[in-house]
Tab-separated table of C-alpha atoms in Angstrom:
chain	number	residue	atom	x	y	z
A	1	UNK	CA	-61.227	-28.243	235.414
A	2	UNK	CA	-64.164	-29.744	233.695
A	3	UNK	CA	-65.307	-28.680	230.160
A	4	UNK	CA	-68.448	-30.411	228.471
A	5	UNK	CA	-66.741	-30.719	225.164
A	6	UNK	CA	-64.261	-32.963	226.160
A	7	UNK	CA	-63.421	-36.785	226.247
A	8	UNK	CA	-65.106	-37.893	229.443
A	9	UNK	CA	-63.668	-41.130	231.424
A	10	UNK	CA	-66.428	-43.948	231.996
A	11	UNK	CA	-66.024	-45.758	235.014
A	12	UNK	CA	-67.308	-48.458	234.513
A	13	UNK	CA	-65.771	-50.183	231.483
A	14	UNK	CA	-62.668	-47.518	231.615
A	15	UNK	CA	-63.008	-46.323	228.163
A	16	UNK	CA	-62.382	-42.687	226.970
A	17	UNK	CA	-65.374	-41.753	224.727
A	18	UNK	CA	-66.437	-38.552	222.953
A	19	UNK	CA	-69.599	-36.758	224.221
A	20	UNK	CA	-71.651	-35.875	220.880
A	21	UNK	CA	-72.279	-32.326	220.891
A	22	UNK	CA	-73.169	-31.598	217.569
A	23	UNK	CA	-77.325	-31.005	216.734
A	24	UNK	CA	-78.928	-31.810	213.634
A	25	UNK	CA	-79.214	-27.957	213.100
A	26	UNK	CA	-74.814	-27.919	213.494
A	27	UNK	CA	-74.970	-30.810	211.718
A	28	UNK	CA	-76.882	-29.183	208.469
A	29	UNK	CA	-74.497	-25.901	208.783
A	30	UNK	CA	-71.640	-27.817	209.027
A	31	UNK	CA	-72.415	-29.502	205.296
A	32	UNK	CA	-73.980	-26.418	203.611
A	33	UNK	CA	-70.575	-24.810	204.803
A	34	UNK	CA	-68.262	-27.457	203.629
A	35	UNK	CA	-70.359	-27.994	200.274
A	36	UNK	CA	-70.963	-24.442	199.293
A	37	UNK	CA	-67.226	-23.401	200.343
A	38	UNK	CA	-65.111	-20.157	199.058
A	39	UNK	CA	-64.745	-21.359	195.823
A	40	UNK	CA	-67.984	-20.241	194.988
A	41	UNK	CA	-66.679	-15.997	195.189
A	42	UNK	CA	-63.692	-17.115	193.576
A	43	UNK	CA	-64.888	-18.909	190.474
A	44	UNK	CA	-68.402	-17.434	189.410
A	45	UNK	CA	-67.261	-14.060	187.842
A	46	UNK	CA	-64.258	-15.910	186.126
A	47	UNK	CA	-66.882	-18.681	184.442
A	48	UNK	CA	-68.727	-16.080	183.321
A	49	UNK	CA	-65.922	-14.410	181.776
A	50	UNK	CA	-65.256	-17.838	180.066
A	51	UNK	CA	-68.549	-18.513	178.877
A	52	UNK	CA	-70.090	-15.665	177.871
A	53	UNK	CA	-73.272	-16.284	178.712
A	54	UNK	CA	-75.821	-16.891	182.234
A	55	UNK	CA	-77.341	-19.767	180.463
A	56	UNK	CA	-74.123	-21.696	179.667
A	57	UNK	CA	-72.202	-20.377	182.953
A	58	UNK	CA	-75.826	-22.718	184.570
A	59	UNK	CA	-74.931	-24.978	182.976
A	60	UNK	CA	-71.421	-25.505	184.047
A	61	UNK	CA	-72.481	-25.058	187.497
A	62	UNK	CA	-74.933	-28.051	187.369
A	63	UNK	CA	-72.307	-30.248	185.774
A	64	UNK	CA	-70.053	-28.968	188.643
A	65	UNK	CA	-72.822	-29.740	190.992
A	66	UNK	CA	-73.724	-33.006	189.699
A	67	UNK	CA	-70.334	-34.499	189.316
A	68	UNK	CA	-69.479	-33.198	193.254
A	69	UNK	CA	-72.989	-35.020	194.077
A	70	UNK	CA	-71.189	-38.512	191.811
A	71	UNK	CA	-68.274	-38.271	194.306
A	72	UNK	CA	-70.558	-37.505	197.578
A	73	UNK	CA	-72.310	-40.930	196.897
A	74	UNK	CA	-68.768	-42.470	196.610
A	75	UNK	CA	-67.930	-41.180	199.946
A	76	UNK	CA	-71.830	-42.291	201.175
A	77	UNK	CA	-71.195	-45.667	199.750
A	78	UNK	CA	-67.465	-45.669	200.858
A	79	UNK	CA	-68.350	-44.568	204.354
A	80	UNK	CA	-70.671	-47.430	204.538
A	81	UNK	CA	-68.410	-50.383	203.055
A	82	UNK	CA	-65.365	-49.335	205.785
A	83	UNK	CA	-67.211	-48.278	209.153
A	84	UNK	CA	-63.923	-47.046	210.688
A	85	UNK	CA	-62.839	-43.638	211.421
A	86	UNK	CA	-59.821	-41.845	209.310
A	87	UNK	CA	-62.193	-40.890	205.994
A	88	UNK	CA	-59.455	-41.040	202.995
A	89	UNK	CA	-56.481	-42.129	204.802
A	90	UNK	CA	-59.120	-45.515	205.816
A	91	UNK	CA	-60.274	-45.839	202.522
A	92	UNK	CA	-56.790	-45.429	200.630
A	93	UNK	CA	-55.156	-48.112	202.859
A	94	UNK	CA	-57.829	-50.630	202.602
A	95	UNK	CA	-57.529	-50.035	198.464
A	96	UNK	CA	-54.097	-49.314	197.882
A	97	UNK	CA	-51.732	-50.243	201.104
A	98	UNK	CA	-50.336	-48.267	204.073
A	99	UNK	CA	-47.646	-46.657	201.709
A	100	UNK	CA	-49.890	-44.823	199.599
A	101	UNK	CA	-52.465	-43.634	202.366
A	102	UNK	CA	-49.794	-42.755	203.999
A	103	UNK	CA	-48.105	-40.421	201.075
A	104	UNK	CA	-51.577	-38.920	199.950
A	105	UNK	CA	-52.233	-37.753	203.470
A	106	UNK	CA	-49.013	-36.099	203.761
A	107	UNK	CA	-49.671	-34.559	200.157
A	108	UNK	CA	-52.659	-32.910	201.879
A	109	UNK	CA	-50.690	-31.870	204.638
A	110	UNK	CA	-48.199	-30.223	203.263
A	111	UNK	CA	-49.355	-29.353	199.728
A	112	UNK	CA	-53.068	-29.298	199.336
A	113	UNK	CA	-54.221	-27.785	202.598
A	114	UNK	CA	-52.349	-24.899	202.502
A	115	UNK	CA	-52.917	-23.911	198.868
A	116	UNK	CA	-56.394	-23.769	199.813
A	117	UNK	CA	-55.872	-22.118	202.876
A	118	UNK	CA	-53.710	-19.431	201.355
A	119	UNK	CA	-56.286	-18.888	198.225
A	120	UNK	CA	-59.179	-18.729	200.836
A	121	UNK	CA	-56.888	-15.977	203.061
A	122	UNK	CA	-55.894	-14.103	199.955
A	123	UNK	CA	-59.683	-13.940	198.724
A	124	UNK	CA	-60.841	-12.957	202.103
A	125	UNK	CA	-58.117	-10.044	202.181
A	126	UNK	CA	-59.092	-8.783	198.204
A	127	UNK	CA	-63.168	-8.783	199.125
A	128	UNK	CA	-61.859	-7.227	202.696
A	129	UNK	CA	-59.748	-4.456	200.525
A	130	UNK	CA	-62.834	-3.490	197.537
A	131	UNK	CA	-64.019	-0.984	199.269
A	132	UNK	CA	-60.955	0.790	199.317
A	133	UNK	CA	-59.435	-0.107	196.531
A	134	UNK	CA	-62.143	-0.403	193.639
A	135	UNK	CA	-60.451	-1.682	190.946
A	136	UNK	CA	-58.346	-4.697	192.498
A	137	UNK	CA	-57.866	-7.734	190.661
A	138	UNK	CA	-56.032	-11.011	191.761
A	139	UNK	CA	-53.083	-9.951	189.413
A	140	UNK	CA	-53.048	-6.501	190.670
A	141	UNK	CA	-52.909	-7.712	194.432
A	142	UNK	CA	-50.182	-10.744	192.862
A	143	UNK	CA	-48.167	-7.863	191.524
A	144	UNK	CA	-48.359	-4.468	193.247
A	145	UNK	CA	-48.021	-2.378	196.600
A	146	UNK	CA	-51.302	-4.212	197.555
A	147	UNK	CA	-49.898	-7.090	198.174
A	148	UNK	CA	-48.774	-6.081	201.712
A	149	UNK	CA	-52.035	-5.044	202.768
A	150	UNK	CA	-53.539	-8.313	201.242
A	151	UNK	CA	-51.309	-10.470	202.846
A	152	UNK	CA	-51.414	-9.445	206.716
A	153	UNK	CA	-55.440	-9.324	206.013
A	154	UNK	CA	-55.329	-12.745	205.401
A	155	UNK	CA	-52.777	-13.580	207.873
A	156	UNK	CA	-54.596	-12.187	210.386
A	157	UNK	CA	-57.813	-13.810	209.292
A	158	UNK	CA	-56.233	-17.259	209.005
A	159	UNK	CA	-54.654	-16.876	212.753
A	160	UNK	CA	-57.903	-16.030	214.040
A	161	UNK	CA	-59.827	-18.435	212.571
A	162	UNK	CA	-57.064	-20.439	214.084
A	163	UNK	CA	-57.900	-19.539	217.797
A	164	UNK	CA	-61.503	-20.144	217.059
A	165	UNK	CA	-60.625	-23.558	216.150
A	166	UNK	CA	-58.954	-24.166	218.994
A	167	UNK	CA	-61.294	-23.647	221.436
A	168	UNK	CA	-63.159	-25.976	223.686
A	169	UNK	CA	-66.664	-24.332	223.747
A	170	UNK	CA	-68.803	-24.395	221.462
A	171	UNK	CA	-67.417	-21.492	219.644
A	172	UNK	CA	-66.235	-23.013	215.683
A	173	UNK	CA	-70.029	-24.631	215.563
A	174	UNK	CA	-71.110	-21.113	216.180
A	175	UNK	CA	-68.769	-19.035	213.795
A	176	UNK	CA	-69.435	-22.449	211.211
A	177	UNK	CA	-73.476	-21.680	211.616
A	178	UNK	CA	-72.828	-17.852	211.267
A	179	UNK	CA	-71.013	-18.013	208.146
A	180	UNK	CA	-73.400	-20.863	206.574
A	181	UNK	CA	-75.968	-18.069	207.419
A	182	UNK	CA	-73.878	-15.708	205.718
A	183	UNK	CA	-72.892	-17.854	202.400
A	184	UNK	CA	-76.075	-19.386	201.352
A	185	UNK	CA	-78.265	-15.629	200.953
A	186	UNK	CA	-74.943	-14.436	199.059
A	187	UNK	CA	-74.932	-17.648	196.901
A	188	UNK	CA	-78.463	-17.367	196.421
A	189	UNK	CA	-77.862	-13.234	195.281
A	190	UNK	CA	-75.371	-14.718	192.869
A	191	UNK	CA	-77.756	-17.276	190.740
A	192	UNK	CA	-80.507	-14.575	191.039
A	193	UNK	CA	-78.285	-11.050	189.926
């Protein structure tokens, strides 16, 4: 059974090796989708409840912005000091030891990931649900019949997303490119509104 995305055998030196796949288009989507993220329909109404104002609710989100940019050129600089392949786990170990890569990355396993999974799914399921139910809030969905509904939206949204990932075509660059395409006119509807 052959399939273009995965490891291919070379004969002559009999080494496994990944085919690269992605284009510099995938490659843009793929950071415009990780940088811009969910956060960004979680947090902007909530800022501007806390600020009070669009000019200092700007402001907040260019401190945001410039501080994520600080740690990007960490990573940059990082990512060029240790050429090996692992990202934090890598970098951790060379710093710290094997003992405390190896408990951050099972932090993020088991801790970290799936908050952020679980705020994501829950998100997804209230924007899903507005329609219907106008005047939902995170507490009201945290504390009433809603809840339900919520929930298996985001379950099923999760799961699928799930099987996406898992396949070998070239189906999560194209739902990862579709939903850049989708986040950055939104994001750009929120600084203009």
């Amino acid at each position: 059974m052959e399939n273009t995305t995965q490891d291919t055998l070379e004969t002559s030196d009999s080494k496994i090796v990944l085919q690269k796949n992605l284009t510099l288009f995938n490659s843009i989507t793929l950071v415009v989708g990780s940088v811009i993220g969910s956060g960004i329909f979680i947090s902007s109404s909530s800022v501007l409840k806390q600020t009070g104002s669009i000019g200092l609710t700007l402001i907040v989100w260019i401190n945001c912005g410039l501080i994520s940019l600080f740690g990007s050129l960490c990573y940059a600089e990082l990512g060029t000091m240790i050429p090996s392949s692992g990202g934090e786990y890598i970098y951790i170990m060379k710093a710290f030891g094997s003992l405390a890569a190896f408990v951050r990355i099972w932090i993020e396993l088991v801790v970290i990931r799936p908050s952020l999974n679980a705020i994501v799914a829950l998100t997804f399921g209230i924007y899903l649900l507005k329609p219907i139910y106008p005047v939902i809030s995170y507490m009201a969905v945290l504390s009433k019949v809603q809840i339900i509904e919520t929930n298996a939206i985001a379950i099923v949204n999760y799961f699928s997303l799930f099987f996406i990932a898992a396949r070998h075509d070239h189906m999560p660059m194209i739902i990862n490119t579709v939903n850049t395409k989708f986040k950055t006119p939104i994001v750009a509807m929120i600084i203009t509104v």
